[in-house]
Amino acid sequence: MKKVLVLGAKGMAGHVVLKLLPQLGSYDVWGIARNIDESDRLINLDVKNTDKLSAIVASHNFDCIINCIGILNKEAEDNPDKAIWFNSYFPHFIESITRNTSTKVIHISTDCVFSGKMGAYTENDLKDGYGFYAQSKNLGELDNNKDLTLRTSIIGPEVNENGIGLFHWFMSQNNDVELKGFTHAFWSGITTIELTKTIHAAIEQNITGLIQITQKNKIDKYSLLQLFNTIFKSGLISIRPNSDYHVDKSMVSIRTDFNYKTPEYDAMLLEMKQWIEQNNYKY
């Protein structure tokens, strides 16, 4: 059995990883988050208390630490100091305190390290994203022979009522609204359920370095919202196509050593719907 620590266990990615990973394999999963109700495997801790975090890591001999902590777009731009600490410094801090151990750090990065001017970005392309979010996430990526950065973009349900993710925003809309869907804004990401499955596969196959986890066929945001509407809202929301905004942050992976195939978008979303129904989200 592998002993795993999830950092950011209340966030959009972290809470799913915490709950789903032990269903996928033989894992003893622990979690750390701020303002969380403690139990035998949940620790209430602000990770800026690095002395206490270091002591926890040193005393538990984790096989894997999954870093799901991140300061997101607007908060990063409004609070550059927080963005630099959490997005840039912190992943390298975790790497440094586990460097001479067998503990693998798995860090989650973002397609926003790219500007979106080109599309179909590979692992070797120049990270030309601008702003504190893009640049702080860029600096936080780990690329070595022991640890792993999963560069991706995720959608999924949230336990935080004030969450800012695209799916949470959509599900919070009334059925009588009319939304804009950008027909020239392209995406190639995955659900948080699929992210957890990818993490499991990467642990099983001992993948290291940096790899992009994507759906091989990009989708525009208008079509993605239409899928949300069909699967989760019975087509009740009116979505108007809009071609004003142009961006393409789609990614492809040129690595050939990871044996895993990401499902199609509709399959991922249907699986996410089942997960939501089974886990009593407030949607």
Backbone as JSON, one array per atom type, in Angstrom:
{
  "sequence": "MKKVLVLGAKGMAGHVVLKLLPQLGSYDVWGIARNIDESDRLINLDVKNTDKLSAIVASHNFDCIINCIGILNKEAEDNPDKAIWFNSYFPHFIESITRNTSTKVIHISTDCVFSGKMGAYTENDLKDGYGFYAQSKNLGELDNNKDLTLRTSIIGPEVNENGIGLFHWFMSQNNDVELKGFTHAFWSGITTIELTKTIHAAIEQNITGLIQITQKNKIDKYSLLQLFNTIFKSGLISIRPNSDYHVDKSMVSIRTDFNYKTPEYDAMLLEMKQWIEQNNYKY",
  "N": [[0.84, -1.2, 0.0], [0.55, 2.19, -0.89], [1.52, 5.19, 0.66], [0.07, 8.3, 0.69], [0.1, 11.84, 0.49], [-2.1, 14.51, 0.21], [-1.92, 17.79, -0.65], [-3.72, 20.72, -0.12], [-6.35, 19.8, 0.25], [-9.0, 20.53, 0.22], [-9.6, 21.87, -2.05], [-10.58, 22.42, -5.55], [-9.36, 20.44, -7.17], [-8.0, 18.92, -5.2], [-9.88, 17.86, -3.3], [-11.22, 15.93, -4.74], [-9.16, 14.2, -5.54], [-8.37, 13.3, -3.02], [-10.59, 11.77, -2.21], [-11.19, 10.0, -4.34], [-8.82, 8.67, -5.17], [-8.1, 6.5, -3.33], [-10.01, 4.68, -4.14], [-9.14, 3.72, -6.49], [-6.85, 2.23, -6.28], [-4.38, 0.62, -4.16], [-4.08, 2.56, -1.69], [-3.11, 4.6, 1.03], [-4.43, 7.37, 1.99], [-3.75, 10.66, 2.93], [-4.6, 14.0, 4.0], [-4.02, 17.54, 3.79], [-5.15, 20.73, 4.68], [-6.25, 24.14, 5.03], [-8.41, 25.19, 7.67], [-9.94, 22.83, 7.94], [-11.94, 20.11, 9.05], [-10.47, 18.12, 11.39], [-9.31, 14.73, 11.27], [-8.29, 11.3, 11.69], [-6.71, 11.14, 9.42], [-6.78, 13.59, 8.23], [-5.4, 16.75, 8.27], [-5.41, 19.85, 9.8], [-3.96, 22.58, 8.62], [-2.12, 25.46, 7.81], [-0.06, 25.73, 5.14], [1.96, 27.56, 5.05], [3.16, 27.49, 7.44], [5.87, 26.26, 7.54], [7.7, 24.87, 9.11], [6.18, 23.11, 10.69], [4.93, 21.68, 8.66], [7.17, 20.49, 7.44], [7.97, 18.82, 9.52], [5.81, 17.05, 9.65], [5.99, 15.8, 7.13], [8.53, 14.65, 7.37], [8.11, 12.77, 9.37], [6.33, 10.87, 8.45], [7.0, 9.43, 6.17], [5.99, 9.41, 3.42], [5.01, 7.9, 0.36], [4.29, 9.38, -1.8], [3.66, 12.79, -2.52], [1.1, 14.91, -3.32], [0.69, 17.89, -4.83], [-1.8, 20.05, -4.75], [-2.22, 22.7, -4.36], [-2.78, 26.08, -5.17], [-2.62, 29.5, -6.22], [-5.05, 31.22, -7.87], [-6.12, 32.77, -11.01], [-7.23, 35.72, -10.91], [-6.81, 36.32, -8.2], [-4.08, 35.88, -8.05], [-3.09, 37.94, -9.7], [-3.93, 40.13, -8.23], [-2.62, 39.78, -5.85], [0.42, 39.56, -5.9], [2.52, 38.74, -4.2], [1.49, 36.53, -2.77], [1.0, 34.84, -4.93], [3.59, 34.32, -5.88], [4.72, 33.06, -3.66], [3.08, 30.73, -3.14], [2.66, 29.56, -5.71], [5.15, 29.55, -7.01], [7.46, 29.38, -5.2], [6.66, 27.42, -3.25], [6.21, 24.73, -4.43], [8.86, 24.05, -5.02], [9.97, 24.14, -2.51], [8.73, 21.9, -1.3], [9.83, 19.93, -2.93], [12.5, 20.24, -2.16], [12.59, 19.42, 0.55], [12.11, 16.78, 0.33], [14.05, 15.75, -1.23], [16.26, 14.02, -0.77], [15.05, 11.62, -0.28], [12.8, 8.83, -0.86], [10.39, 9.8, -1.59], [8.01, 10.8, -3.93], [7.18, 13.81, -5.49], [4.26, 15.08, -6.82], [3.22, 17.53, -8.84], [0.77, 19.92, -9.77], [0.33, 21.69, -12.68], [-0.46, 24.25, -15.15], [-2.24, 25.07, -18.23], [-2.07, 27.74, -18.6], [0.52, 28.66, -18.53], [1.17, 29.17, -21.05], [0.6, 31.6, -23.65], [-1.54, 31.4, -25.4], [-1.54, 32.26, -27.98], [-0.8, 30.6, -30.02], [-1.46, 27.73, -29.83], [-1.87, 24.09, -29.67], [0.36, 23.43, -28.09], [3.45, 21.96, -27.11], [5.39, 20.0, -24.72], [7.9, 21.06, -25.05], [7.67, 23.65, -25.96], [8.05, 27.24, -25.86], [7.32, 28.84, -22.85], [5.22, 31.24, -22.82], [3.34, 32.7, -21.43], [1.74, 35.5, -19.84], [1.6, 37.81, -17.07], [1.07, 37.59, -13.47], [-0.07, 35.17, -12.62], [0.41, 33.27, -14.72], [3.24, 33.44, -14.94], [4.11, 32.89, -12.36], [3.2, 30.26, -12.01], [4.67, 29.04, -14.0], [7.31, 29.26, -12.97], [7.06, 27.54, -10.84], [7.06, 24.93, -11.75], [8.21, 21.57, -11.64], [10.89, 19.63, -12.81], [12.48, 16.92, -13.0], [14.33, 13.86, -12.35], [13.0, 12.37, -10.46], [10.61, 13.45, -9.45], [7.35, 14.77, -10.52], [5.68, 16.87, -12.78], [2.44, 17.55, -13.68], [1.13, 19.03, -16.31], [-1.73, 20.67, -17.12], [-5.24, 21.39, -17.69], [-8.07, 21.92, -15.76], [-11.5, 20.98, -15.09], [-14.3, 20.85, -12.89], [-16.46, 19.78, -10.14], [-17.02, 21.77, -7.17], [-16.41, 22.21, -3.66], [-16.33, 24.55, -2.38], [-18.42, 27.23, -2.1], [-17.89, 29.66, -3.23], [-16.29, 29.18, -5.37], [-14.3, 29.56, -8.39], [-14.15, 28.21, -10.74], [-14.84, 27.18, -14.17], [-16.88, 25.23, -14.58], [-18.24, 25.23, -12.11], [-19.13, 27.87, -12.1], [-20.9, 27.76, -14.3], [-22.82, 25.9, -13.39], [-23.93, 27.35, -11.39], [-25.61, 29.15, -12.56], [-28.86, 30.47, -13.28], [-31.57, 28.79, -14.91], [-32.89, 30.38, -16.75], [-31.21, 32.22, -17.89], [-29.19, 33.87, -20.45], [-26.26, 32.91, -21.93], [-22.91, 33.71, -23.04], [-20.89, 31.99, -25.37], [-17.65, 31.33, -26.24], [-16.53, 30.93, -29.44], [-14.03, 30.87, -30.52], [-12.22, 30.35, -28.56], [-10.1, 28.07, -27.43], [-9.67, 24.86, -25.88], [-8.2, 22.09, -24.11], [-8.5, 20.4, -21.95], [-9.14, 18.41, -18.93], [-11.34, 16.58, -16.69], [-11.57, 16.77, -13.06], [-11.92, 14.28, -12.03], [-10.83, 12.68, -14.01], [-8.23, 13.67, -13.87], [-7.42, 12.59, -11.41], [-7.43, 9.86, -12.02], [-5.39, 9.89, -13.88], [-3.23, 10.63, -12.28], [-3.07, 8.34, -10.67], [-2.34, 6.43, -12.65], [0.12, 7.5, -13.43], [1.62, 7.23, -11.09], [1.64, 4.43, -10.88], [3.11, 3.78, -13.17], [5.47, 5.03, -12.68], [6.14, 7.62, -13.72], [8.13, 10.43, -14.47], [9.52, 13.79, -14.38], [8.25, 16.21, -16.61], [5.02, 16.36, -17.91], [2.43, 16.8, -20.28], [-1.02, 16.65, -19.83], [-3.73, 15.98, -21.62], [-6.77, 16.21, -23.61], [-6.78, 14.81, -26.78], [-8.05, 16.09, -28.89], [-8.86, 19.37, -29.37], [-11.35, 21.62, -27.98], [-13.8, 24.15, -28.48], [-14.87, 26.84, -26.31], [-17.58, 27.49, -26.48], [-18.75, 25.13, -27.51], [-18.05, 23.44, -25.42], [-19.53, 24.53, -23.28], [-22.05, 23.97, -24.3], [-22.06, 21.2, -24.11], [-21.95, 20.95, -21.3], [-24.49, 22.04, -20.81], [-26.26, 20.26, -22.07], [-25.74, 17.82, -20.73], [-25.89, 18.38, -17.98], [-27.92, 20.27, -17.53], [-30.15, 19.66, -18.97], [-30.4, 20.94, -21.4], [-31.56, 23.43, -20.96], [-30.55, 26.02, -20.69], [-29.9, 28.99, -22.49], [-27.44, 29.47, -24.86], [-25.38, 31.63, -26.46], [-23.47, 31.83, -29.4], [-20.27, 33.41, -29.59], [-17.85, 35.26, -31.22], [-15.87, 37.02, -30.54], [-13.64, 36.79, -28.87], [-10.4, 35.55, -29.01], [-8.37, 32.87, -28.42], [-6.04, 30.25, -27.92], [-5.19, 27.8, -26.03], [-4.69, 25.16, -26.26], [-3.11, 21.98, -25.8], [-0.66, 19.48, -26.62], [0.86, 16.3, -26.08], [4.18, 15.25, -26.44], [5.5, 13.22, -25.33], [6.24, 9.77, -25.12], [6.28, 7.78, -23.29], [4.29, 7.34, -21.47], [1.66, 5.35, -20.78], [-1.35, 5.87, -21.32], [-4.68, 6.78, -22.06], [-6.64, 9.54, -22.63], [-10.12, 9.99, -22.16], [-12.89, 10.9, -24.42], [-14.52, 14.16, -24.49], [-17.32, 14.13, -23.9], [-17.62, 11.66, -22.65], [-15.99, 11.99, -20.38], [-17.44, 13.99, -19.08], [-19.92, 12.78, -18.6], [-19.12, 10.82, -16.82], [-18.3, 12.51, -14.78], [-20.75, 13.61, -14.07], [-21.99, 11.39, -12.91], [-20.29, 11.04, -10.72], [-20.8, 13.41, -9.29], [-23.5, 13.03, -8.62], [-23.26, 10.85, -6.94], [-21.92, 11.87, -4.79], [-23.16, 13.95, -3.5], [-23.08, 16.81, -4.09], [-23.87, 20.34, -4.02], [-25.51, 21.04, -6.33]],
  "CA": [[0.0, 0.0, 0.0], [1.31, 3.43, -0.97], [1.06, 6.25, 1.56], [0.0, 9.49, -0.14], [-0.36, 13.07, 1.11], [-2.68, 15.49, -0.71], [-1.86, 19.17, -0.17], [-4.85, 21.43, -0.71], [-7.35, 18.72, 0.19], [-10.36, 21.07, 0.12], [-9.73, 22.6, -3.3], [-11.31, 21.79, -6.65], [-8.67, 19.19, -7.51], [-7.57, 18.16, -4.04], [-10.91, 17.09, -2.6], [-11.53, 14.76, -5.56], [-8.02, 13.29, -5.42], [-8.43, 12.72, -1.67], [-11.68, 10.8, -2.09], [-11.23, 9.01, -5.42], [-7.59, 7.89, -5.33], [-8.12, 5.19, -2.67], [-10.92, 3.77, -4.83], [-8.49, 3.28, -7.73], [-5.74, 1.33, -6.01], [-4.05, 0.38, -2.76], [-3.52, 3.82, -1.19], [-3.43, 5.17, 2.34], [-4.41, 8.78, 1.58], [-3.83, 11.7, 3.95], [-4.84, 15.31, 3.43], [-3.74, 18.77, 4.54], [-5.82, 21.93, 4.19], [-6.62, 25.11, 6.06], [-9.81, 25.23, 8.13], [-10.58, 21.55, 7.66], [-12.23, 19.32, 10.25], [-9.42, 17.11, 11.49], [-9.6, 13.33, 11.6], [-7.02, 10.59, 11.81], [-5.91, 11.32, 8.22], [-6.95, 14.96, 7.75], [-4.64, 17.65, 9.14], [-5.73, 21.26, 9.63], [-2.66, 23.28, 8.64], [-1.71, 26.42, 6.78], [1.26, 25.23, 4.73], [2.99, 28.57, 5.28], [3.87, 27.0, 8.63], [6.74, 25.26, 6.89], [8.35, 24.03, 10.11], [5.26, 22.02, 11.04], [4.77, 20.85, 7.46], [8.39, 19.69, 7.3], [7.96, 17.78, 10.55], [4.82, 16.04, 9.24], [6.56, 15.06, 6.0], [9.67, 13.85, 7.84], [7.7, 11.71, 10.29], [5.34, 9.95, 7.89], [7.56, 8.6, 5.1], [5.02, 9.27, 2.34], [5.5, 7.47, -0.95], [3.97, 10.4, -2.79], [2.99, 14.01, -2.08], [0.43, 15.51, -4.47], [0.49, 19.31, -4.53], [-2.96, 20.64, -5.44], [-2.36, 24.07, -3.89], [-2.44, 27.1, -6.16], [-3.31, 30.79, -6.22], [-5.59, 31.27, -9.23], [-5.93, 33.91, -11.9], [-7.41, 37.09, -10.42], [-6.15, 36.45, -6.9], [-2.65, 35.98, -8.32], [-2.8, 39.28, -10.22], [-4.18, 41.1, -7.16], [-1.72, 39.5, -4.72], [1.63, 38.94, -6.47], [3.33, 38.08, -3.17], [0.91, 35.2, -2.53], [1.21, 34.03, -6.14], [4.99, 33.9, -5.94], [5.0, 32.11, -2.57], [2.38, 29.45, -3.29], [2.78, 28.98, -7.06], [6.54, 29.45, -7.44], [8.37, 28.9, -4.16], [6.21, 26.27, -2.47], [6.52, 23.43, -5.04], [10.3, 23.78, -4.9], [10.19, 23.84, -1.1], [8.36, 20.49, -1.09], [10.88, 19.14, -3.6], [13.77, 20.32, -1.41], [12.55, 18.66, 1.81], [11.99, 15.35, 0.0], [15.05, 15.48, -2.28], [17.11, 12.88, -0.44], [14.18, 10.53, 0.16], [12.14, 8.15, -1.98], [9.07, 10.43, -1.79], [7.78, 11.48, -5.2], [6.28, 14.96, -5.49], [3.48, 15.29, -8.05], [2.78, 18.93, -8.82], [-0.2, 20.21, -10.83], [0.52, 22.98, -13.33], [-1.59, 24.78, -15.91], [-2.05, 25.52, -19.61], [-1.88, 29.19, -18.61], [1.92, 29.04, -18.75], [1.22, 29.59, -22.46], [-0.2, 32.8, -23.92], [-2.72, 31.11, -26.21], [-1.42, 32.86, -29.31], [-0.41, 29.61, -31.02], [-2.2, 26.49, -29.72], [-1.17, 22.82, -29.87], [1.66, 23.56, -27.42], [4.07, 20.74, -26.61], [6.21, 20.18, -23.52], [9.13, 21.78, -25.38], [7.42, 25.0, -26.46], [8.35, 28.37, -24.99], [6.23, 29.23, -21.96], [5.14, 32.68, -23.08], [2.22, 33.3, -20.72], [2.08, 36.76, -19.17], [0.86, 38.05, -15.84], [1.62, 36.92, -12.3], [-0.51, 33.78, -12.54], [1.15, 32.47, -15.7], [4.67, 33.41, -14.67], [4.37, 32.21, -11.08], [3.03, 28.82, -12.24], [5.83, 28.65, -14.8], [8.47, 29.1, -12.09], [6.83, 26.47, -9.88], [7.09, 23.59, -12.35], [9.33, 20.68, -11.31], [11.28, 18.78, -13.95], [13.67, 16.17, -12.61], [14.22, 12.42, -12.58], [12.28, 11.71, -9.37], [9.3, 14.05, -9.25], [6.54, 14.88, -11.73], [4.72, 17.95, -12.99], [1.35, 17.3, -14.63], [0.64, 20.31, -16.85], [-3.05, 20.39, -17.66], [-6.27, 22.36, -17.32], [-9.11, 21.07, -15.17], [-12.84, 21.42, -14.73], [-14.88, 19.91, -11.96], [-17.3, 20.32, -9.07], [-16.3, 22.39, -6.07], [-17.07, 22.24, -2.36], [-16.35, 25.96, -2.01], [-19.52, 27.9, -2.77], [-17.35, 30.82, -3.93], [-15.32, 28.71, -6.35], [-14.26, 30.37, -9.61], [-13.97, 27.35, -11.91], [-15.83, 27.32, -15.24], [-18.03, 24.35, -14.36], [-18.98, 25.73, -10.95], [-19.81, 29.08, -12.57], [-22.02, 27.36, -15.15], [-23.86, 25.24, -12.6], [-24.54, 28.35, -10.51], [-26.49, 30.0, -13.35], [-30.28, 30.13, -13.38], [-31.89, 28.2, -16.21], [-33.49, 31.34, -17.68], [-30.23, 33.2, -18.36], [-28.55, 33.65, -21.74], [-24.82, 32.98, -21.76], [-22.05, 33.77, -24.22], [-19.92, 30.92, -25.5], [-16.64, 31.78, -27.2], [-16.29, 29.92, -30.48], [-12.61, 30.89, -30.9], [-11.4, 30.12, -27.37], [-9.93, 26.62, -27.48], [-9.27, 24.2, -24.63], [-7.97, 20.65, -24.31], [-8.27, 19.89, -20.61], [-9.74, 17.2, -18.4], [-12.06, 16.74, -15.43], [-10.8, 16.42, -11.88], [-12.0, 12.81, -11.9], [-9.82, 12.17, -14.94], [-6.93, 14.02, -13.29], [-7.1, 11.6, -10.37], [-7.09, 8.61, -12.72], [-4.08, 10.11, -14.49], [-2.26, 10.56, -11.18], [-2.93, 6.91, -10.33], [-1.57, 5.77, -13.72], [1.49, 8.01, -13.39], [2.27, 6.58, -9.95], [1.83, 3.02, -11.24], [4.13, 3.66, -14.21], [6.64, 5.79, -12.22], [6.44, 8.69, -14.67], [8.81, 11.57, -13.84], [9.78, 14.94, -15.26], [7.09, 17.07, -16.9], [4.21, 15.82, -18.99], [1.15, 17.47, -20.49], [-2.16, 15.73, -19.81], [-4.74, 16.68, -22.41], [-7.57, 15.49, -24.58], [-6.02, 15.02, -28.02], [-8.8, 16.99, -29.77], [-9.28, 20.57, -28.64], [-12.76, 21.98, -28.08], [-14.01, 25.57, -28.18], [-15.63, 27.03, -25.07], [-19.01, 27.43, -26.8], [-19.13, 23.71, -27.59], [-17.92, 22.88, -24.08], [-20.71, 24.95, -22.53], [-23.19, 23.23, -24.83], [-22.0, 19.87, -23.48], [-22.42, 21.15, -19.92], [-25.92, 22.31, -20.85], [-26.96, 19.02, -22.43], [-25.54, 16.75, -19.75], [-26.21, 18.76, -16.6], [-29.06, 21.19, -17.42], [-31.19, 19.2, -19.9], [-30.5, 21.89, -22.52], [-32.48, 24.52, -20.61], [-29.91, 27.33, -20.74], [-29.63, 29.53, -23.82], [-26.03, 29.83, -25.01], [-25.22, 32.32, -27.74], [-22.07, 31.83, -29.85], [-19.62, 34.71, -29.67], [-16.54, 35.07, -31.87], [-15.04, 38.2, -30.27], [-12.44, 36.48, -28.09], [-9.57, 34.55, -29.68], [-7.25, 32.33, -27.64], [-5.9, 28.81, -28.12], [-4.23, 27.23, -25.09], [-4.69, 23.7, -26.39], [-1.8, 21.36, -25.67], [-0.47, 18.09, -27.01], [2.04, 15.73, -25.45], [5.1, 14.54, -27.33], [6.11, 12.1, -24.6], [5.73, 8.46, -25.56], [6.54, 6.78, -22.24], [3.14, 7.23, -20.56], [0.64, 4.52, -21.41], [-2.67, 6.27, -20.81], [-5.48, 7.47, -23.07], [-7.69, 10.38, -22.06], [-11.4, 9.8, -22.86], [-13.5, 12.04, -25.11], [-15.12, 15.12, -23.56], [-18.65, 13.72, -23.42], [-17.43, 10.54, -21.72], [-15.49, 12.54, -19.12], [-18.5, 14.75, -18.42], [-20.91, 11.82, -18.1], [-18.52, 10.23, -15.63], [-18.34, 13.54, -13.75], [-22.14, 13.7, -13.6], [-22.2, 10.26, -12.0], [-19.53, 11.35, -9.5], [-21.55, 14.46, -8.58], [-24.72, 12.42, -8.07], [-22.89, 9.91, -5.88], [-21.21, 12.53, -3.69], [-24.02, 14.94, -2.85], [-22.73, 18.22, -4.27], [-25.04, 21.23, -3.96], [-25.86, 21.56, -7.66]],
  "C": [[0.87, 1.25, 0.0], [0.67, 4.5, -0.08], [1.19, 7.59, 0.83], [-0.52, 10.67, 0.68], [-0.87, 14.02, 0.04], [-2.64, 16.86, -0.05], [-2.93, 19.98, -0.89], [-6.06, 20.53, -0.83], [-8.79, 19.21, 0.17], [-10.62, 21.75, -1.22], [-10.43, 21.8, -4.39], [-10.67, 20.47, -7.06], [-8.47, 18.32, -6.28], [-8.65, 17.32, -3.39], [-11.32, 15.85, -3.39], [-10.4, 13.73, -5.46], [-8.08, 12.56, -4.08], [-9.45, 11.59, -1.59], [-11.6, 9.67, -3.12], [-9.99, 8.13, -5.48], [-7.62, 6.55, -4.59], [-9.11, 4.2, -3.27], [-10.28, 3.16, -6.08], [-7.38, 2.27, -7.49], [-5.5, 1.21, -4.51], [-3.31, 1.6, -2.2], [-4.02, 4.11, 0.22], [-3.3, 6.69, 2.17], [-4.65, 9.7, 2.77], [-4.07, 13.04, 3.26], [-4.48, 16.44, 4.38], [-4.49, 19.91, 3.87], [-6.02, 22.89, 5.35], [-8.1, 24.94, 6.42], [-10.58, 23.96, 7.76], [-10.84, 20.83, 8.99], [-11.25, 18.16, 10.32], [-10.0, 15.73, 11.79], [-8.26, 12.62, 11.66], [-6.13, 10.76, 10.59], [-6.11, 12.69, 7.56], [-6.32, 15.91, 8.76], [-4.98, 19.09, 8.79], [-4.44, 22.06, 9.75], [-2.58, 24.27, 7.5], [-0.28, 26.07, 6.39], [2.34, 26.3, 4.81], [3.72, 28.31, 6.6], [4.78, 25.87, 8.17], [7.47, 24.37, 7.89], [7.46, 22.84, 10.47], [5.05, 21.09, 9.86], [5.98, 19.94, 7.27], [8.42, 18.54, 8.3], [6.97, 16.67, 10.2], [5.39, 15.17, 8.13], [7.68, 14.13, 6.48], [9.23, 12.65, 8.67], [6.82, 10.64, 9.67], [5.86, 9.09, 6.73], [6.55, 8.33, 3.98], [5.7, 8.75, 1.07], [5.32, 8.57, -1.99], [3.29, 11.58, -2.1], [2.41, 14.68, -3.32], [0.08, 16.95, -4.12], [-0.64, 19.88, -5.38], [-3.2, 22.08, -5.01], [-1.98, 25.03, -5.0], [-3.24, 28.36, -5.94], [-3.75, 31.05, -7.65], [-5.59, 32.68, -9.8], [-6.02, 35.28, -11.25], [-6.72, 37.3, -9.08], [-4.64, 36.59, -7.07], [-2.28, 37.38, -8.81], [-2.96, 40.33, -9.12], [-3.21, 40.96, -6.0], [-0.45, 38.82, -5.22], [2.49, 38.22, -5.44], [2.82, 36.68, -2.87], [1.15, 34.29, -3.72], [2.62, 33.48, -6.18], [5.28, 32.86, -4.86], [4.38, 30.75, -2.86], [2.64, 28.78, -4.65], [4.22, 28.73, -7.47], [7.43, 28.79, -6.39], [7.94, 27.55, -3.57], [6.47, 24.91, -3.13], [7.99, 23.06, -4.9], [10.69, 23.52, -3.44], [9.87, 22.37, -0.81], [9.39, 19.57, -1.74], [12.15, 19.11, -2.77], [13.74, 19.47, -0.15], [12.37, 17.16, 1.57], [13.1, 14.88, -0.94], [15.86, 14.22, -1.99], [16.31, 11.71, 0.14], [13.61, 9.84, -1.09], [10.77, 8.75, -2.29], [9.01, 11.14, -3.13], [6.82, 12.64, -4.99], [5.58, 15.02, -6.84], [2.84, 16.67, -7.94], [1.87, 19.19, -10.01], [0.06, 21.6, -11.38], [-0.6, 23.23, -14.33], [-1.22, 25.11, -17.35], [-1.8, 27.02, -19.69], [-0.41, 29.61, -18.61], [2.14, 29.46, -20.19], [0.26, 30.76, -22.69], [-1.5, 32.5, -24.65], [-2.68, 31.73, -27.59], [-1.25, 31.8, -30.4], [-1.3, 28.36, -31.0], [-1.35, 25.27, -30.03], [0.24, 22.87, -29.28], [2.16, 22.19, -26.96], [4.86, 21.05, -25.34], [7.45, 21.02, -23.8], [8.92, 23.21, -25.83], [7.72, 26.05, -25.39], [7.12, 28.72, -24.16], [6.11, 30.75, -21.97], [3.93, 33.34, -22.43], [2.66, 34.55, -19.98], [1.14, 36.99, -18.01], [1.41, 37.21, -14.7], [1.16, 35.47, -12.19], [0.33, 32.9, -13.46], [2.62, 32.33, -15.31], [4.99, 32.72, -13.35], [4.19, 30.7, -11.22], [4.19, 28.27, -13.08], [7.02, 28.34, -13.88], [8.3, 27.93, -11.12], [6.94, 25.06, -10.45], [8.37, 22.84, -11.98], [9.63, 19.81, -12.52], [12.59, 18.09, -13.6], [13.38, 14.67, -12.75], [13.5, 11.65, -11.47], [10.83, 12.17, -9.27], [8.57, 14.22, -10.58], [5.68, 16.13, -11.68], [3.72, 17.5, -14.04], [0.84, 18.67, -15.08], [-0.66, 20.04, -17.58], [-3.97, 21.57, -17.41], [-7.48, 21.54, -16.88], [-10.44, 21.79, -15.02], [-13.4, 20.4, -13.75], [-15.74, 20.58, -10.91], [-16.44, 20.87, -7.94], [-17.11, 22.3, -4.79], [-17.13, 23.67, -1.82], [-17.44, 26.68, -2.8], [-19.06, 29.12, -3.57], [-16.29, 30.42, -4.96], [-15.42, 29.47, -7.66], [-14.08, 29.53, -10.87], [-15.11, 27.48, -12.9], [-17.07, 26.47, -14.98], [-18.88, 24.84, -13.2], [-19.76, 26.99, -11.32], [-21.04, 28.71, -13.38], [-23.16, 26.77, -14.31], [-24.55, 26.2, -11.64], [-25.51, 29.27, -11.23], [-27.94, 29.52, -13.26], [-30.59, 29.63, -14.79], [-32.44, 29.2, -17.22], [-32.5, 32.38, -18.19], [-29.8, 32.88, -19.79], [-27.06, 33.88, -21.56], [-24.12, 33.14, -23.1], [-21.1, 32.58, -24.21], [-18.93, 31.27, -26.59], [-16.27, 30.67, -28.19], [-14.83, 29.87, -30.93], [-11.7, 30.86, -29.67], [-11.29, 28.61, -27.18], [-9.27, 26.07, -26.23], [-9.07, 22.72, -24.89], [-7.77, 19.94, -22.98], [-9.07, 18.66, -20.23], [-10.55, 17.53, -17.15], [-11.16, 16.37, -14.26], [-10.87, 14.92, -11.58], [-10.93, 12.17, -12.79], [-8.42, 12.5, -14.47], [-6.51, 12.98, -12.26], [-6.72, 10.26, -10.99], [-5.71, 8.71, -13.37], [-2.98, 10.03, -13.44], [-2.01, 9.11, -10.79], [-2.07, 6.19, -11.37], [-0.12, 6.21, -13.69], [2.28, 7.42, -12.23], [2.6, 5.13, -10.29], [2.99, 2.84, -12.21], [5.43, 4.41, -13.86], [7.09, 6.83, -13.25], [7.07, 9.86, -13.91], [9.0, 12.68, -14.85], [8.56, 15.82, -15.39], [6.34, 16.49, -18.08], [2.9, 16.59, -19.07], [0.04, 16.44, -20.6], [-3.33, 16.45, -20.47], [-5.67, 15.69, -23.11], [-6.96, 15.81, -25.94], [-6.72, 15.97, -28.98], [-9.27, 18.2, -28.97], [-10.76, 20.84, -28.88], [-12.89, 23.47, -27.79], [-14.95, 25.7, -26.99], [-17.14, 27.03, -25.32], [-19.49, 25.98, -26.82], [-19.03, 23.03, -26.22], [-19.13, 23.26, -23.21], [-21.97, 24.22, -23.01], [-23.22, 21.8, -24.26], [-22.45, 19.94, -22.02], [-23.95, 21.23, -19.9], [-26.72, 21.03, -21.11], [-26.91, 17.99, -21.31], [-26.04, 17.11, -18.36], [-27.47, 19.62, -16.45], [-30.2, 20.83, -18.37], [-31.43, 20.19, -21.03], [-31.32, 23.12, -22.23], [-31.87, 25.91, -20.73], [-29.66, 27.73, -22.19], [-28.18, 29.99, -23.88], [-25.84, 30.39, -26.41], [-23.76, 32.28, -28.17], [-21.53, 33.24, -29.99], [-18.21, 34.51, -30.2], [-15.57, 36.21, -31.56], [-13.69, 37.84, -29.66], [-11.69, 35.33, -28.75], [-8.42, 34.14, -28.77], [-7.23, 30.82, -27.85], [-4.8, 28.29, -27.21], [-4.22, 25.7, -25.15], [-3.26, 23.18, -26.35], [-1.82, 19.95, -26.23], [0.79, 17.58, -26.31], [2.88, 15.0, -26.48], [5.84, 13.42, -26.59], [5.44, 10.79, -25.0], [5.83, 7.39, -24.48], [5.39, 6.62, -21.26], [2.01, 6.52, -21.28], [-0.72, 4.84, -20.8], [-3.39, 7.06, -21.89], [-6.6, 8.24, -22.39], [-8.99, 10.2, -22.84], [-11.86, 11.06, -23.6], [-14.23, 12.92, -24.08], [-16.47, 14.64, -23.03], [-18.54, 12.57, -22.43], [-16.93, 11.04, -20.37], [-16.6, 13.25, -18.35], [-19.6, 13.84, -17.89], [-20.4, 11.13, -16.84], [-18.55, 11.23, -14.48], [-19.75, 13.71, -13.2], [-22.44, 12.59, -12.61], [-21.5, 10.51, -10.67], [-20.29, 12.37, -8.64], [-22.79, 13.88, -7.91], [-24.41, 11.5, -6.89], [-22.34, 10.6, -4.63], [-21.89, 13.78, -3.17], [-23.49, 16.38, -2.91], [-24.0, 19.06, -4.32], [-25.31, 21.87, -5.33], [-27.28, 21.11, -8.0]]
}
